[in-house]
Amino acid sequence: MRFCPEVVFLFLKRGFYFLGFCLCVTFLFSCDTKQKLPPGDVGNGGLFLPDGFEALVVVDSIGRARHLTLNENGDIYVKLRVPDKEGRGLVAIRDTTNDGKADIIEYFGGYEDTGNYGTGIDIYNGYLYFSTAGEVYRYKMESGALIPKGKPELILVDDYKNARFGYEHIAKPLAFDQKGNMYVPFGSPGDVCQEFNRRPGAPGMNPCPQLEWHGGIWKFDANKLNQTQEMGQRYATGIRSVVAMDWNEEENELYVVQHGRDDLNKSWPQYFSPWESAILPSEEFFRVEEGTDGGWPYYYYDHIEDKKKLNPEYGGDGKLQGDAHSVEQPLLGFPGHFAPNDLHFYRGEQFPERYKNGAFVAFHGSTIRGPYPQGGYFVAFVPFEKGKPSGPWEVFADGFAGLDTIVNTGDALARPMGIAMGPDGSLYISESVKGKIWRIMYKGQKSAFGDAALAKLEERKRTRTNIKDPDEFLDNVESGLVEAGEKVYNLYCSTCHQRDGRGDGNRFPPINESKMVNGRNKALIELILKGMEGPVIIQGLAYNGVMPAHDFLSNTEVAALLTFVRKNFGNNSQSISANEVEKVRKDLSTN
C-alpha cells in the first residue's frame, strides 16, 4: 500500500489523525493515475501510433469482420459481413485471463440474411442490436452470459422501396439516442440519381425521385418490432451513402461521414482529370439534425477549395456552385474515396485529454483511385470542441495495409472497419479482410502528451501514398508500367493477337473491348500463368487453339503486360499489381 504524503501532512497538521489516514486511503487511486493494462505486442501488431500508445492483437482471422461493440464486462461482439455456412453471422469474444488476448471465441446467430454487407452492431438498453443488408434484429442480453439465448427479435425490415433504381449502398449501420430512438441510413440505389445509372455523360433526374425512400437517414422506435421503412420518420435527406455514424452523447446529436460519389473523370473527362477524380469529391463529415439536407445528388464537396459545387449531371463543370449555399455544409471534408466506414466519439478517461469527446474515423480504403495509389486504410482523429472540429484531422493509427503503395484494394493485408471503446477506455478496431481485432491502449503520462507525440504520424500524413494527396505526375502508378507492358506484349503476344489487339480473324481471337480482359483480375492472371486450350466463343466467333502458359514471366512482367492490355485496344479497366500476381501464383502452386 502507498500513502499520499501531501494528504497525510495536511490532516496531521490540523490534528485529524484518523480522518487524515482514512481520506488518504480513499484518495489512494487518485494519487496514482496509472491503470493496469496488458502489455502491447512487439511492433504493436503492425500499427503505427502516437507516442505513448501501445496495441495488441486480441484475435486474428475470425472471418470478414464489419462493426463491433463491447459489453460492460469487456466481452466483444462482432458482426460478420455474411453468415458462415451454418448461418452464424455474429462472433462473441471473451478474455478470461486479462492478458488482452481472446480465450473464448463463439459463433452464433441464426437469422434470415437477405444480402451482403451486414454491418451494424451495438448494445443498447440491455439488447444486442445488429443489422444485415435488409433487416435489423436484437437479442436480449443476459448478465454474465457470453451468448444470448433464444431467437432474435425482428425490429426492422427493408421492403426495398423503388427497387427499380438498384440496390447499391444498402449497408445499415445503427445509432441510438438517449430517448429510445434508432437511426438507420437508407443509402442511394445508384451513384448520382441518373436514369441510367453510371452511364458516362448521362444527366441526373431532377427532381431526384430516389430521395423519397433513399439517400437519407430514417428514425425508428428502438423497441418496436416488425417495422418497415414507411413506419419510420425521414430524419435527414440528401446523404448518399453512410456506413460511419455515431450518436455524440456530449452534444446529444447525430454525426455521420458520407461516402462521396464516384468516377468524375470516367463520366465527365471534359471537366475532370484522372488526378482530380482520384482525390474528389470529398468524404463529407456532417452534424445531422432533424431536417438536414446534405445536398446529394445535386452537389458535391471540394475540400481543396472548401466549396460545395454543382454535380456535372446537373449542369456543373467543376467550378459552378449553383445553389449550393442552400444545403448543409460539412464540418470538414476528407480526401475522396478514403471510404469512411466507422465513426466513434471517444468518451473514455484512459487516453490523453486531447482525445476527449473527439472523433475517430476508420477509413476502409478506396477501390477507384487509379491510376494513383489507393487511399485510406488508416484511422484518423478529429479534435472537437463545442460540437465542431477544433483543428485539422490527424492520423491516429496506420499500418493496417502492410505496405506503402496500394495499387489495388486486394493488395492490402487488412482494411480498418469498426471502432468501439472498451469499459476501461481502450479503443478496439476491427478489419475486414480476415477479421483481426486490435486493442489500442495509452501507457504514457497523459499530462505530458502533446504535438511532439504526433510527429511521426504527421510525417506519415505528408508522405504515405495511402494518406497524402498524390502528386499528379510522380505518383501515377501506371507511369512506366504501361510502357513496360507494351514491350512484353509485342515480344510474346502480338504475333497471335496482333499489334492492334484484333487477332488474325482465324486462329487467334481478338482482345479488343474484351469481357475477359476487363473481367475479374484473378481469372485474367490465371489465364496468363496457366494458358488455355479448347473451344471458346469470342465476340460471337468460335476459336479452338492453344495459348501457352506464360508462367516464365516475372510477377512484375505479368502485371505490366495485363495493365497495358487493360488500358489499350478499347479496354478501360484498373491496373493489375505484382502483388496480385504473386498471390495468384502462390494459390496455383498449392492447388
PDB file of N, CA, C and O in Angstrom, residues 14-60:
ATOM      1  N   ARG A  14      -3.660  19.557  11.148  1.00  0.00           N
ATOM      2  CA  ARG A  14      -4.910  20.038  11.738  1.00  0.00           C
ATOM      3  C   ARG A  14      -5.406  19.143  12.869  1.00  0.00           C
ATOM      4  O   ARG A  14      -6.483  19.356  13.401  1.00  0.00           O
ATOM      5  N   GLY A  15      -4.642  18.071  13.142  1.00  0.00           N
ATOM      6  CA  GLY A  15      -4.994  17.225  14.268  1.00  0.00           C
ATOM      7  C   GLY A  15      -5.958  16.130  13.962  1.00  0.00           C
ATOM      8  O   GLY A  15      -6.359  15.400  14.866  1.00  0.00           O
ATOM      9  N   PHE A  16      -6.349  16.002  12.674  1.00  0.00           N
ATOM     10  CA  PHE A  16      -7.313  14.961  12.326  1.00  0.00           C
ATOM     11  C   PHE A  16      -6.547  13.713  11.886  1.00  0.00           C
ATOM     12  O   PHE A  16      -6.517  13.366  10.719  1.00  0.00           O
ATOM     13  N   TYR A  17      -5.896  13.072  12.854  1.00  0.00           N
ATOM     14  CA  TYR A  17      -5.018  11.959  12.510  1.00  0.00           C
ATOM     15  C   TYR A  17      -5.766  10.836  11.831  1.00  0.00           C
ATOM     16  O   TYR A  17      -5.418  10.386  10.741  1.00  0.00           O
ATOM     17  N   PHE A  18      -6.791  10.355  12.499  1.00  0.00           N
ATOM     18  CA  PHE A  18      -7.509   9.198  11.964  1.00  0.00           C
ATOM     19  C   PHE A  18      -8.230   9.544  10.670  1.00  0.00           C
ATOM     20  O   PHE A  18      -8.193   8.792   9.710  1.00  0.00           O
ATOM     21  N   LEU A  19      -8.875  10.704  10.644  1.00  0.00           N
ATOM     22  CA  LEU A  19      -9.593  11.126   9.443  1.00  0.00           C
ATOM     23  C   LEU A  19      -8.629  11.290   8.277  1.00  0.00           C
ATOM     24  O   LEU A  19      -8.929  10.921   7.146  1.00  0.00           O
ATOM     25  N   GLY A  20      -7.451  11.867   8.569  1.00  0.00           N
ATOM     26  CA  GLY A  20      -6.457  12.046   7.500  1.00  0.00           C
ATOM     27  C   GLY A  20      -6.032  10.726   6.911  1.00  0.00           C
ATOM     28  O   GLY A  20      -5.906  10.583   5.697  1.00  0.00           O
ATOM     29  N   PHE A  21      -5.835   9.738   7.776  1.00  0.00           N
ATOM     30  CA  PHE A  21      -5.433   8.423   7.271  1.00  0.00           C
ATOM     31  C   PHE A  21      -6.509   7.811   6.388  1.00  0.00           C
ATOM     32  O   PHE A  21      -6.234   7.274   5.314  1.00  0.00           O
ATOM     33  N   CYS A  22      -7.758   7.919   6.826  1.00  0.00           N
ATOM     34  CA  CYS A  22      -8.858   7.341   6.053  1.00  0.00           C
ATOM     35  C   CYS A  22      -8.997   8.010   4.696  1.00  0.00           C
ATOM     36  O   CYS A  22      -9.184   7.348   3.675  1.00  0.00           O
ATOM     37  N   LEU A  23      -8.935   9.358   4.710  1.00  0.00           N
ATOM     38  CA  LEU A  23      -9.091  10.053   3.445  1.00  0.00           C
ATOM     39  C   LEU A  23      -7.919   9.780   2.514  1.00  0.00           C
ATOM     40  O   LEU A  23      -8.074   9.748   1.284  1.00  0.00           O
ATOM     41  N   CYS A  24      -6.745   9.559   3.094  1.00  0.00           N
ATOM     42  CA  CYS A  24      -5.589   9.239   2.254  1.00  0.00           C
ATOM     43  C   CYS A  24      -5.803   7.943   1.514  1.00  0.00           C
ATOM     44  O   CYS A  24      -5.515   7.836   0.326  1.00  0.00           O
ATOM     45  N   VAL A  25      -6.324   6.944   2.249  1.00  0.00           N
ATOM     46  CA  VAL A  25      -6.610   5.664   1.604  1.00  0.00           C
ATOM     47  C   VAL A  25      -7.681   5.845   0.547  1.00  0.00           C
ATOM     48  O   VAL A  25      -7.626   5.266  -0.538  1.00  0.00           O
ATOM     49  N   THR A  26      -8.681   6.701   0.864  1.00  0.00           N
ATOM     50  CA  THR A  26      -9.748   6.947  -0.101  1.00  0.00           C
ATOM     51  C   THR A  26      -9.194   7.547  -1.385  1.00  0.00           C
ATOM     52  O   THR A  26      -9.622   7.214  -2.485  1.00  0.00           O
ATOM     53  N   PHE A  27      -8.237   8.469  -1.226  1.00  0.00           N
ATOM     54  CA  PHE A  27      -7.673   9.161  -2.383  1.00  0.00           C
ATOM     55  C   PHE A  27      -6.502   8.413  -3.014  1.00  0.00           C
ATOM     56  O   PHE A  27      -5.856   8.920  -3.919  1.00  0.00           O
ATOM     57  N   LEU A  28      -6.255   7.218  -2.536  1.00  0.00           N
ATOM     58  CA  LEU A  28      -5.092   6.469  -2.987  1.00  0.00           C
ATOM     59  C   LEU A  28      -5.031   6.361  -4.505  1.00  0.00           C
ATOM     60  O   LEU A  28      -4.008   6.607  -5.129  1.00  0.00           O
ATOM     61  N   PHE A  29      -6.169   6.011  -5.117  1.00  0.00           N
ATOM     62  CA  PHE A  29      -6.166   5.770  -6.549  1.00  0.00           C
ATOM     63  C   PHE A  29      -6.108   7.076  -7.343  1.00  0.00           C
ATOM     64  O   PHE A  29      -5.680   7.074  -8.476  1.00  0.00           O
ATOM     65  N   SER A  30      -6.560   8.184  -6.764  1.00  0.00           N
ATOM     66  CA  SER A  30      -6.436   9.448  -7.481  1.00  0.00           C
ATOM     67  C   SER A  30      -5.002   9.946  -7.476  1.00  0.00           C
ATOM     68  O   SER A  30      -4.605  10.733  -8.321  1.00  0.00           O
ATOM     69  N   CYS A  31      -4.194   9.510  -6.496  1.00  0.00           N
ATOM     70  CA  CYS A  31      -2.782   9.874  -6.492  1.00  0.00           C
ATOM     71  C   CYS A  31      -2.027   9.154  -7.588  1.00  0.00           C
ATOM     72  O   CYS A  31      -1.050   9.664  -8.118  1.00  0.00           O
ATOM     73  N   ASP A  32      -2.438   7.974  -7.904  1.00  0.00           N
ATOM     74  CA  ASP A  32      -1.769   7.178  -8.928  1.00  0.00           C
ATOM     75  C   ASP A  32      -2.751   6.940 -10.062  1.00  0.00           C
ATOM     76  O   ASP A  32      -3.701   6.176  -9.914  1.00  0.00           O
ATOM     77  N   THR A  33      -2.553   7.601 -11.177  1.00  0.00           N
ATOM     78  CA  THR A  33      -3.493   7.514 -12.285  1.00  0.00           C
ATOM     79  C   THR A  33      -3.172   6.365 -13.240  1.00  0.00           C
ATOM     80  O   THR A  33      -3.857   6.186 -14.233  1.00  0.00           O
ATOM     81  N   LYS A  34      -2.116   5.624 -12.978  1.00  0.00           N
ATOM     82  CA  LYS A  34      -1.760   4.508 -13.840  1.00  0.00           C
ATOM     83  C   LYS A  34      -2.819   3.418 -13.760  1.00  0.00           C
ATOM     84  O   LYS A  34      -3.314   3.085 -12.681  1.00  0.00           O
ATOM     85  N   GLN A  35      -3.169   2.857 -14.889  1.00  0.00           N
ATOM     86  CA  GLN A  35      -4.104   1.748 -14.926  1.00  0.00           C
ATOM     87  C   GLN A  35      -3.350   0.462 -15.226  1.00  0.00           C
ATOM     88  O   GLN A  35      -2.322   0.477 -15.904  1.00  0.00           O
ATOM     89  N   LYS A  36      -3.858  -0.639 -14.766  1.00  0.00           N
ATOM     90  CA  LYS A  36      -3.249  -1.926 -15.037  1.00  0.00           C
ATOM     91  C   LYS A  36      -3.751  -2.420 -16.387  1.00  0.00           C
ATOM     92  O   LYS A  36      -4.883  -2.863 -16.523  1.00  0.00           O
ATOM     93  N   LEU A  37      -2.909  -2.306 -17.379  1.00  0.00           N
ATOM     94  CA  LEU A  37      -3.253  -2.701 -18.734  1.00  0.00           C
ATOM     95  C   LEU A  37      -2.291  -3.781 -19.202  1.00  0.00           C
ATOM     96  O   LEU A  37      -1.118  -3.791 -18.816  1.00  0.00           O
ATOM     97  N   PRO A  38      -2.745  -4.698 -20.048  1.00  0.00           N
ATOM     98  CA  PRO A  38      -1.849  -5.744 -20.550  1.00  0.00           C
ATOM     99  C   PRO A  38      -0.777  -5.152 -21.449  1.00  0.00           C
ATOM    100  O   PRO A  38      -0.956  -4.061 -22.010  1.00  0.00           O
ATOM    101  N   PRO A  39       0.352  -5.830 -21.588  1.00  0.00           N
ATOM    102  CA  PRO A  39       1.407  -5.303 -22.462  1.00  0.00           C
ATOM    103  C   PRO A  39       0.997  -5.333 -23.923  1.00  0.00           C
ATOM    104  O   PRO A  39       0.250  -6.210 -24.358  1.00  0.00           O
ATOM    105  N   GLY A  40       1.473  -4.358 -24.686  1.00  0.00           N
ATOM    106  CA  GLY A  40       1.234  -4.366 -26.119  1.00  0.00           C
ATOM    107  C   GLY A  40       2.094  -5.399 -26.805  1.00  0.00           C
ATOM    108  O   GLY A  40       3.085  -5.891 -26.248  1.00  0.00           O
ATOM    109  N   ASP A  41       1.721  -5.764 -28.022  1.00  0.00           N
ATOM    110  CA  ASP A  41       2.515  -6.701 -28.808  1.00  0.00           C
ATOM    111  C   ASP A  41       3.788  -6.019 -29.298  1.00  0.00           C
ATOM    112  O   ASP A  41       3.839  -4.797 -29.478  1.00  0.00           O
ATOM    113  N   VAL A  42       4.805  -6.827 -29.539  1.00  0.00           N
ATOM    114  CA  VAL A  42       6.012  -6.303 -30.165  1.00  0.00           C
ATOM    115  C   VAL A  42       5.639  -5.738 -31.538  1.00  0.00           C
ATOM    116  O   VAL A  42       4.990  -6.401 -32.336  1.00  0.00           O
ATOM    117  N   GLY A  43       5.998  -4.508 -31.787  1.00  0.00           N
ATOM    118  CA  GLY A  43       5.629  -3.870 -33.045  1.00  0.00           C
ATOM    119  C   GLY A  43       4.180  -3.446 -33.117  1.00  0.00           C
ATOM    120  O   GLY A  43       3.686  -3.078 -34.193  1.00  0.00           O
ATOM    121  N   ASN A  44       3.471  -3.488 -31.959  1.00  0.00           N
ATOM    122  CA  ASN A  44       2.071  -3.041 -31.892  1.00  0.00           C
ATOM    123  C   ASN A  44       1.173  -3.720 -32.918  1.00  0.00           C
ATOM    124  O   ASN A  44       0.239  -3.113 -33.446  1.00  0.00           O
ATOM    125  N   GLY A  45       1.448  -4.979 -33.199  1.00  0.00           N
ATOM    126  CA  GLY A  45       0.601  -5.701 -34.153  1.00  0.00           C
ATOM    127  C   GLY A  45       0.649  -5.097 -35.542  1.00  0.00           C
ATOM    128  O   GLY A  45      -0.292  -5.235 -36.318  1.00  0.00           O
ATOM    129  N   GLY A  46       1.762  -4.410 -35.875  1.00  0.00           N
ATOM    130  CA  GLY A  46       1.929  -3.815 -37.192  1.00  0.00           C
ATOM    131  C   GLY A  46       1.446  -2.384 -37.311  1.00  0.00           C
ATOM    132  O   GLY A  46       1.569  -1.789 -38.380  1.00  0.00           O
ATOM    133  N   LEU A  47       0.920  -1.810 -36.224  1.00  0.00           N
ATOM    134  CA  LEU A  47       0.355  -0.464 -36.294  1.00  0.00           C
ATOM    135  C   LEU A  47       1.365   0.614 -35.924  1.00  0.00           C
ATOM    136  O   LEU A  47       2.245   0.402 -35.091  1.00  0.00           O
ATOM    137  N   PHE A  48       1.215   1.773 -36.540  1.00  0.00           N
ATOM    138  CA  PHE A  48       1.962   2.969 -36.183  1.00  0.00           C
ATOM    139  C   PHE A  48       1.019   3.872 -35.404  1.00  0.00           C
ATOM    140  O   PHE A  48      -0.055   4.225 -35.889  1.00  0.00           O
ATOM    141  N   LEU A  49       1.433   4.260 -34.190  1.00  0.00           N
ATOM    142  CA  LEU A  49       0.571   5.006 -33.274  1.00  0.00           C
ATOM    143  C   LEU A  49       1.326   6.203 -32.704  1.00  0.00           C
ATOM    144  O   LEU A  49       2.564   6.226 -32.731  1.00  0.00           O
ATOM    145  N   PRO A  50       0.610   7.176 -32.142  1.00  0.00           N
ATOM    146  CA  PRO A  50       1.307   8.272 -31.460  1.00  0.00           C
ATOM    147  C   PRO A  50       2.130   7.744 -30.287  1.00  0.00           C
ATOM    148  O   PRO A  50       1.834   6.676 -29.720  1.00  0.00           O
ATOM    149  N   ASP A  51       3.149   8.491 -29.912  1.00  0.00           N
ATOM    150  CA  ASP A  51       4.000   8.090 -28.788  1.00  0.00           C
ATOM    151  C   ASP A  51       3.158   7.915 -27.531  1.00  0.00           C
ATOM    152  O   ASP A  51       2.247   8.700 -27.250  1.00  0.00           O
ATOM    153  N   GLY A  52       3.480   6.884 -26.779  1.00  0.00           N
ATOM    154  CA  GLY A  52       2.769   6.594 -25.537  1.00  0.00           C
ATOM    155  C   GLY A  52       1.662   5.578 -25.686  1.00  0.00           C
ATOM    156  O   GLY A  52       1.154   5.054 -24.699  1.00  0.00           O
ATOM    157  N   PHE A  53       1.270   5.279 -26.931  1.00  0.00           N
ATOM    158  CA  PHE A  53       0.224   4.292 -27.184  1.00  0.00           C
ATOM    159  C   PHE A  53       0.849   2.929 -27.512  1.00  0.00           C
ATOM    160  O   PHE A  53       1.930   2.857 -28.111  1.00  0.00           O
ATOM    161  N   GLU A  54       0.147   1.888 -27.135  1.00  0.00           N
ATOM    162  CA  GLU A  54       0.527   0.526 -27.486  1.00  0.00           C
ATOM    163  C   GLU A  54      -0.705  -0.205 -28.024  1.00  0.00           C
ATOM    164  O   GLU A  54      -1.840   0.154 -27.710  1.00  0.00           O
ATOM    165  N   ALA A  55      -0.455  -1.237 -28.819  1.00  0.00           N
ATOM    166  CA  ALA A  55      -1.558  -2.039 -29.362  1.00  0.00           C
ATOM    167  C   ALA A  55      -1.219  -3.511 -29.265  1.00  0.00           C
ATOM    168  O   ALA A  55      -0.046  -3.907 -29.329  1.00  0.00           O
ATOM    169  N   LEU A  56      -2.244  -4.309 -29.115  1.00  0.00           N
ATOM    170  CA  LEU A  56      -2.095  -5.759 -29.165  1.00  0.00           C
ATOM    171  C   LEU A  56      -3.205  -6.333 -30.032  1.00  0.00           C
ATOM    172  O   LEU A  56      -4.276  -5.733 -30.179  1.00  0.00           O
ATOM    173  N   VAL A  57      -2.944  -7.489 -30.607  1.00  0.00           N
ATOM    174  CA  VAL A  57      -3.947  -8.187 -31.412  1.00  0.00           C
ATOM    175  C   VAL A  57      -4.752  -9.085 -30.484  1.00  0.00           C
ATOM    176  O   VAL A  57      -4.218 -10.016 -29.885  1.00  0.00           O
ATOM    177  N   VAL A  58      -6.026  -8.787 -30.351  1.00  0.00           N
ATOM    178  CA  VAL A  58      -6.909  -9.558 -29.476  1.00  0.00           C
ATOM    179  C   VAL A  58      -7.222 -10.913 -30.092  1.00  0.00           C
ATOM    180  O   VAL A  58      -7.210 -11.943 -29.420  1.00  0.00           O
ATOM    181  N   VAL A  59      -7.512 -10.907 -31.382  1.00  0.00           N
ATOM    182  CA  VAL A  59      -7.882 -12.131 -32.082  1.00  0.00           C
ATOM    183  C   VAL A  59      -7.572 -11.938 -33.553  1.00  0.00           C
ATOM    184  O   VAL A  59      -7.565 -10.807 -34.058  1.00  0.00           O
ATOM    185  N   ASP A  60      -7.327 -13.030 -34.250  1.00  0.00           N
ATOM    186  CA  ASP A  60      -6.968 -12.949 -35.666  1.00  0.00           C
ATOM    187  C   ASP A  60      -7.824 -13.925 -36.459  1.00  0.00           C
ATOM    188  O   ASP A  60      -8.146 -15.016 -35.977  1.00  0.00           O
TER     189      ASP A  60
END
